[in-house]
Coordinates of C-alpha atoms in Angstrom, one line a residue:
Chain A
M417 CA 0.0 0.0 0.0
K418 CA 2.8 2.4 1.0
K419 CA 4.7 1.5 -2.2
K420 CA 1.6 2.2 -4.3
S421 CA 1.2 5.7 -2.7
S422 CA 4.9 6.5 -3.4
Y423 CA 4.5 5.5 -7.0
L424 CA 1.4 7.8 -7.3
I425 CA 3.2 10.8 -5.7
F426 CA 6.1 10.2 -8.1
I427 CA 3.8 10.2 -11.2
I428 CA 2.0 13.4 -10.0
S429 CA 5.4 15.1 -9.4
I430 CA 6.5 14.3 -13.0
I431 CA 3.3 15.7 -14.4
C432 CA 3.7 18.9 -12.3
L433 CA 7.3 19.3 -13.5
L434 CA 6.3 18.8 -17.2
L435 CA 3.4 21.2 -16.8
S436 CA 5.6 24.0 -15.2
I437 CA 8.2 23.5 -18.0
F438 CA 5.5 23.8 -20.6
L439 CA 4.0 27.0 -19.0
F440 CA 7.5 28.5 -18.7
L441 CA 8.3 28.0 -22.4
Y442 CA 4.9 29.2 -23.5
R443 CA 5.2 32.4 -21.5
E444 CA 8.7 33.1 -23.0
K445 CA 7.4 32.6 -26.5
D446 CA 4.4 35.0 -25.9
A447 CA 6.6 37.8 -24.5
S448 CA 8.8 38.3 -27.5
V449 CA 8.2 38.6 -31.2
V450 CA 11.1 37.8 -33.5
G451 CA 11.4 40.3 -36.3
V452 CA 12.1 39.5 -40.0
G453 CA 15.8 40.3 -39.5
D454 CA 18.0 43.2 -40.4
S455 CA 19.9 43.8 -43.6
G456 CA 22.9 41.9 -42.2
G457 CA 20.8 38.8 -41.8
N458 CA 20.8 38.9 -38.0
K459 CA 17.6 38.2 -36.1
E460 CA 16.3 41.0 -34.0
V461 CA 14.0 40.7 -31.0
V462 CA 11.3 43.4 -30.7
E463 CA 10.1 43.5 -27.1
K464 CA 6.6 44.6 -27.9
E465 CA 4.8 45.9 -31.0
D466 CA 4.5 49.6 -30.6
A467 CA 1.7 50.2 -33.1
I468 CA -1.4 52.2 -33.4
Y469 CA -4.4 50.8 -35.2
I470 CA -6.4 53.4 -37.1
P471 CA -9.8 52.5 -38.6
G472 CA -10.2 53.8 -42.1
Y473 CA -13.3 54.4 -44.3
E474 CA -13.8 55.3 -47.9
A475 CA -17.1 57.0 -47.0
L476 CA -19.4 57.8 -44.1
S477 CA -23.2 58.2 -44.4
L478 CA -24.8 61.1 -42.6
V479 CA -28.4 62.3 -42.2
A480 CA -29.2 65.5 -44.1
N481 CA -30.5 68.7 -42.3
S482 CA -29.7 67.4 -38.8
T483 CA -26.8 68.0 -36.4
S484 CA -27.6 64.8 -34.5
Q485 CA -26.2 61.6 -36.1
S486 CA -26.5 58.0 -35.1
I487 CA -23.0 56.9 -35.9
S488 CA -20.1 56.5 -33.5
L489 CA -16.4 56.0 -34.1
N490 CA -14.2 53.6 -32.2
N491 CA -10.8 53.2 -30.7
P492 CA -9.8 49.5 -31.4
T493 CA -9.0 47.3 -28.4
E494 CA -5.5 46.5 -29.8
N495 CA -4.4 50.1 -29.1
D496 CA -2.6 51.3 -26.0
C497 CA -3.4 55.0 -26.5
Y498 CA -6.2 57.5 -26.4
F499 CA -7.9 58.8 -29.6
V500 CA -9.3 62.3 -30.1
I501 CA -11.1 62.1 -33.5
S502 CA -12.0 65.2 -35.4
L503 CA -14.1 65.4 -38.6
Y504 CA -13.4 68.3 -41.0
L505 CA -14.8 69.3 -44.4
E506 CA -12.1 69.7 -47.0
D507 CA -12.0 73.5 -46.5
K508 CA -10.9 72.7 -42.8
T509 CA -14.4 73.6 -41.3
L510 CA -14.6 71.6 -38.1
L511 CA -17.8 69.4 -38.1
W512 CA -17.2 67.4 -35.0
K513 CA -14.6 66.6 -32.3
S514 CA -14.7 63.7 -29.8
D515 CA -13.5 63.6 -26.2
Y516 CA -10.6 61.3 -25.3
I517 CA -11.7 57.8 -26.4
S518 CA -9.9 55.0 -24.5
P519 CA -9.0 51.6 -26.3
G520 CA -12.0 49.4 -26.9
N521 CA -14.5 52.2 -26.6
N522 CA -16.7 54.2 -28.9
S523 CA -17.2 57.9 -29.2
E524 CA -20.6 59.5 -28.4
P525 CA -22.8 59.6 -31.4
L526 CA -21.7 62.4 -33.7
E527 CA -23.2 65.9 -33.0
L528 CA -22.2 68.1 -35.9
T529 CA -21.4 71.8 -35.6
Q530 CA -23.7 72.5 -38.5
E531 CA -26.4 70.8 -40.6
L532 CA -25.4 69.5 -44.0
K533 CA -27.7 69.5 -47.1
E534 CA -28.1 66.4 -49.2
G535 CA -25.0 65.7 -51.3
T536 CA -21.5 64.3 -51.3
Y537 CA -18.7 66.1 -49.5
S538 CA -15.0 65.6 -49.4
A539 CA -13.8 65.4 -45.7
I540 CA -11.0 64.5 -43.4
L541 CA -11.2 62.3 -40.3
K542 CA -8.2 63.2 -38.1
Y543 CA -7.0 60.8 -35.5
S544 CA -4.9 62.5 -32.8
C545 CA -3.3 59.9 -30.6
F546 CA -2.1 60.3 -27.0
S547 CA -0.3 58.1 -24.5
F548 CA -2.6 56.0 -22.3
D549 CA -1.5 57.6 -19.0
Q550 CA -1.9 60.8 -17.0
K551 CA 0.5 62.7 -19.2
K552 CA -1.4 62.1 -22.4
S553 CA 1.7 62.9 -24.5
P554 CA 1.1 63.3 -28.2
L555 CA 2.0 60.3 -30.4
N556 CA 2.0 59.7 -34.2
G557 CA -1.3 60.3 -35.7
G558 CA -3.4 59.5 -38.8
E559 CA -5.7 61.3 -41.2
I560 CA -8.3 59.6 -43.4
K561 CA -9.5 61.3 -46.5
L562 CA -13.1 60.2 -47.2
K563 CA -16.4 61.1 -48.7
L564 CA -19.5 62.2 -46.6
I565 CA -22.6 60.9 -48.2
V566 CA -25.4 63.0 -46.8
S567 CA -29.0 61.9 -47.6
Chain B
M998 CA -62.6 57.3 -94.5
K999 CA -63.7 54.2 -92.6
K1000 CA -60.5 52.5 -93.6
L1001 CA -58.5 55.5 -92.4
L1002 CA -60.3 55.5 -89.1
T1003 CA -59.8 51.8 -88.6
L1004 CA -56.1 52.2 -89.5
S1005 CA -55.8 55.1 -87.0
L1006 CA -57.4 53.0 -84.3
V1007 CA -55.1 50.1 -85.0
I1008 CA -52.0 52.4 -84.9
L1009 CA -53.3 54.0 -81.6
C1010 CA -53.8 50.5 -80.1
M1011 CA -50.3 49.5 -81.2
T1012 CA -48.9 52.7 -79.6
L1013 CA -50.5 51.7 -76.3
I1014 CA -49.8 48.0 -76.5
V1015 CA -46.2 48.0 -77.6
P1016 CA -44.8 49.8 -74.5
L1017 CA -46.9 47.6 -72.3
G1018 CA -45.5 44.6 -74.1
L1019 CA -41.9 45.9 -73.6
N1020 CA -42.5 46.6 -70.0
A1021 CA -43.7 43.0 -69.5
E1022 CA -40.4 41.7 -70.7
E1023 CA -38.1 44.2 -69.0
T1024 CA -35.7 42.9 -66.3
T1025 CA -33.8 45.2 -64.0
F1026 CA -30.6 44.1 -62.4
T1027 CA -29.5 46.0 -59.3
T1028 CA -26.4 45.9 -57.2
T1029 CA -25.0 47.9 -54.3
V1030 CA -21.3 48.6 -54.1
P1031 CA -20.2 49.0 -50.5
S1032 CA -17.6 51.6 -49.6
A1033 CA -14.2 50.4 -48.6
T1034 CA -13.1 50.0 -45.0
Y1035 CA -9.7 49.1 -43.6
T1036 CA -7.4 49.3 -40.5
L1037 CA -4.1 51.1 -40.9
K1038 CA -1.3 50.0 -38.5
V1039 CA 1.3 52.7 -37.9
P1040 CA 4.2 53.0 -35.5
E1041 CA 3.6 54.3 -32.0
D1042 CA 6.2 56.2 -29.9
Q1043 CA 9.7 54.7 -30.0
E1044 CA 12.9 55.7 -28.2
I1045 CA 15.8 56.0 -30.5
P1046 CA 19.3 55.6 -28.8
F1047 CA 21.7 58.5 -29.3
G1048 CA 24.0 58.0 -32.3
E1049 CA 22.0 55.2 -34.0
V1050 CA 22.1 55.8 -37.7
S1051 CA 19.5 53.2 -38.7
H1052 CA 16.6 52.4 -36.3
K1053 CA 14.0 49.7 -37.0
I1054 CA 10.4 50.8 -36.4
T1055 CA 7.1 48.9 -36.5
P1056 CA 6.1 48.3 -40.1
I1057 CA 3.2 50.2 -41.6
T1058 CA 0.5 47.7 -42.7
A1059 CA -3.1 47.6 -43.8
T1060 CA -5.4 44.9 -42.5
D1061 CA -9.2 44.1 -42.4
G1062 CA -9.6 45.6 -45.9
S1063 CA -13.0 45.2 -47.6
G1064 CA -14.6 46.8 -50.6
F1065 CA -11.4 47.0 -52.5
A1066 CA -10.7 45.7 -56.0
E1067 CA -7.9 45.4 -58.6
N1068 CA -6.7 49.0 -59.2
K1069 CA -8.7 50.3 -56.2
N1070 CA -5.9 50.8 -53.8
L1071 CA -5.0 52.5 -50.5
Q1072 CA -2.5 55.4 -50.8
V1073 CA -0.8 56.5 -47.6
T1074 CA 1.2 59.7 -47.5
I1075 CA 3.7 60.1 -44.7
T1076 CA 4.7 63.5 -43.5
Y1077 CA 7.1 64.4 -40.7
E1078 CA 9.5 67.1 -39.6
S1079 CA 13.0 66.9 -38.2
F1080 CA 13.5 66.1 -34.5
K1081 CA 13.1 69.2 -32.4
C1082 CA 14.3 69.8 -28.9
D1083 CA 11.7 70.0 -26.2
D1084 CA 13.7 72.8 -24.6
P1085 CA 12.8 75.9 -26.8
E1086 CA 16.2 77.5 -26.1
V1087 CA 17.9 74.6 -28.0
T1088 CA 17.4 75.4 -31.7
T1089 CA 19.4 72.6 -33.3
E1090 CA 17.3 70.0 -35.2
I1091 CA 18.1 66.4 -36.2
P1092 CA 16.9 65.6 -39.7
Y1093 CA 16.0 62.1 -40.7
S1094 CA 14.4 60.1 -43.5
L1095 CA 12.4 56.9 -43.7
R1096 CA 13.7 53.8 -45.4
Y1097 CA 11.6 50.8 -46.3
S1098 CA 12.9 47.6 -47.7
S1099 CA 11.9 44.2 -48.9
S1100 CA 13.4 40.8 -47.8
E1101 CA 12.7 39.4 -51.3
S1102 CA 15.9 38.4 -53.1
G1103 CA 16.6 39.3 -56.8
V1104 CA 15.0 42.7 -56.8
F1105 CA 16.7 46.1 -57.3
P1106 CA 16.6 48.4 -55.5
S1107 CA 15.6 46.3 -52.4
S1108 CA 15.1 49.5 -50.4
I1109 CA 13.7 53.0 -51.0
E1110 CA 14.6 56.1 -49.0
A1111 CA 11.4 58.2 -48.7
N1112 CA 11.2 61.8 -47.8
S1113 CA 8.4 63.6 -46.0
G1114 CA 5.4 63.9 -48.3
D1115 CA 6.1 60.7 -50.2
S1116 CA 3.4 58.1 -50.6
I1117 CA 3.2 54.3 -50.4
I1118 CA 0.5 52.2 -52.0
F1119 CA -1.3 49.1 -50.7
L1120 CA -2.7 47.3 -53.6
G1121 CA -6.4 46.2 -53.7
K1122 CA -7.0 42.5 -54.6
V1123 CA -9.8 40.8 -56.6
D1124 CA -11.3 39.3 -53.5
G1125 CA -12.0 42.8 -52.2
T1126 CA -9.2 42.8 -49.6
L1127 CA -5.9 44.6 -49.5
E1128 CA -2.3 43.6 -49.6
E1129 CA -1.0 43.8 -46.0
Y1130 CA 2.3 45.5 -47.0
A1131 CA 2.8 48.4 -49.4
S1132 CA 4.6 47.7 -52.6
F1133 CA 7.2 49.8 -54.3
E1134 CA 8.5 49.9 -57.8
A1135 CA 11.7 48.0 -58.6
T1136 CA 13.8 48.5 -61.7
S1137 CA 14.6 44.8 -61.9
G1138 CA 12.9 41.6 -60.7
S1139 CA 9.8 39.7 -61.6
K1140 CA 7.3 41.8 -59.6
N1141 CA 7.2 44.9 -57.4
P1142 CA 8.4 43.9 -53.9
F1143 CA 6.6 44.6 -50.6
A1144 CA 7.9 47.1 -48.0
E1145 CA 8.2 44.7 -45.1
E1146 CA 10.8 46.6 -43.0
Y1147 CA 10.9 50.3 -42.0
R1148 CA 13.8 52.2 -40.6
L1149 CA 14.5 55.8 -39.5
V1150 CA 17.8 56.9 -41.0
I1151 CA 19.8 59.6 -39.2
Q1152 CA 23.2 60.7 -40.6
S1153 CA 26.0 60.5 -38.1
A1154 CA 27.0 64.1 -38.8
D1155 CA 23.5 65.3 -37.8
W1156 CA 23.9 63.5 -34.4
G1157 CA 27.2 65.3 -34.0
K1158 CA 25.6 68.7 -34.6
A1159 CA 22.8 68.3 -32.1
L1160 CA 23.1 70.1 -28.8
A1161 CA 22.2 68.2 -25.6
G1162 CA 18.5 67.8 -24.8
K1163 CA 15.5 65.6 -25.4
Y1164 CA 14.2 65.7 -29.0
S1165 CA 11.0 64.4 -30.5
S1166 CA 9.2 64.2 -33.8
T1167 CA 5.8 62.9 -34.8
M1168 CA 4.7 61.4 -38.1
T1169 CA 1.3 61.8 -39.7
F1170 CA -0.1 59.1 -42.0
T1171 CA -2.8 60.3 -44.4
A1172 CA -4.7 57.5 -46.0
E1173 CA -7.0 57.7 -49.0
V1174 CA -8.7 55.2 -51.2
V1175 CA -7.7 55.8 -54.8
V1176 CA -8.7 54.3 -58.1
D1177 CA -5.8 53.7 -60.5
S1178 CA -7.1 54.6 -64.0
E1179 CA -4.4 52.5 -65.8

């Protein structure tokens, strides 16, 4: 009986050891991303991917003769920064500006500064990006040239 | 007269019947073309060690593309200014350029040095998606290579001219869906 218990404890110990080795290796693999290599052929290790994901659109649909719109714009969950999104007409007239939008959240529905008549307008959606901390330091940003289809 | 009236009646009837007959056989095909959407991935903030003449940054990619087509592409214009010192009393600037390159063998040139205001093109595909990496024109090779690696290039002499301080620069990426007329 005693011999049987010892055998069982030994088996459980082996399983625990294998499990901890597996978890350790898995964690190491997850923490680093190997780059495609530099011009000299050496492999480089990038500690984390410092990237900003910017949603782009060819066109946005808006309701004519109304400042209140139903659409909202989002900051993707993959991001590690705040977005402040502004919508301008091509002549730089500001139509809408969001508050700080944290990753994974949407803006409030668009409330335009002016009503637009039916038609198609050239516009710019400006993404200003800020560090996701108290400082809110400015980061690289993006601008999307698009059409506003007002109907 | 009676014949003429009968003929007129027949012509009138035909005038009414022919369009009705045509309408009965008319078929209308309709389709709705959705506008394109995509996600542009651009580099976030990165610390560049003093004196480094070539610093690798996160590559610019386009994902989740839909509503694209052959010759309906995404053009991204990259604008930036030299590094400026956070201390307004330090007036020296550190100029730089952006170099993108391909790992593909047998193409020349395998890298391009782009200045502020230059554009890169992500090609639309027949299935409505986008190529993940921008492509650039090569003078030799079977096809245009993809820009898979991006580096900031700073001349050693420009590091040497810079006065002490913390410098920063931001890039702006302007994206637009364009239709290539060729």
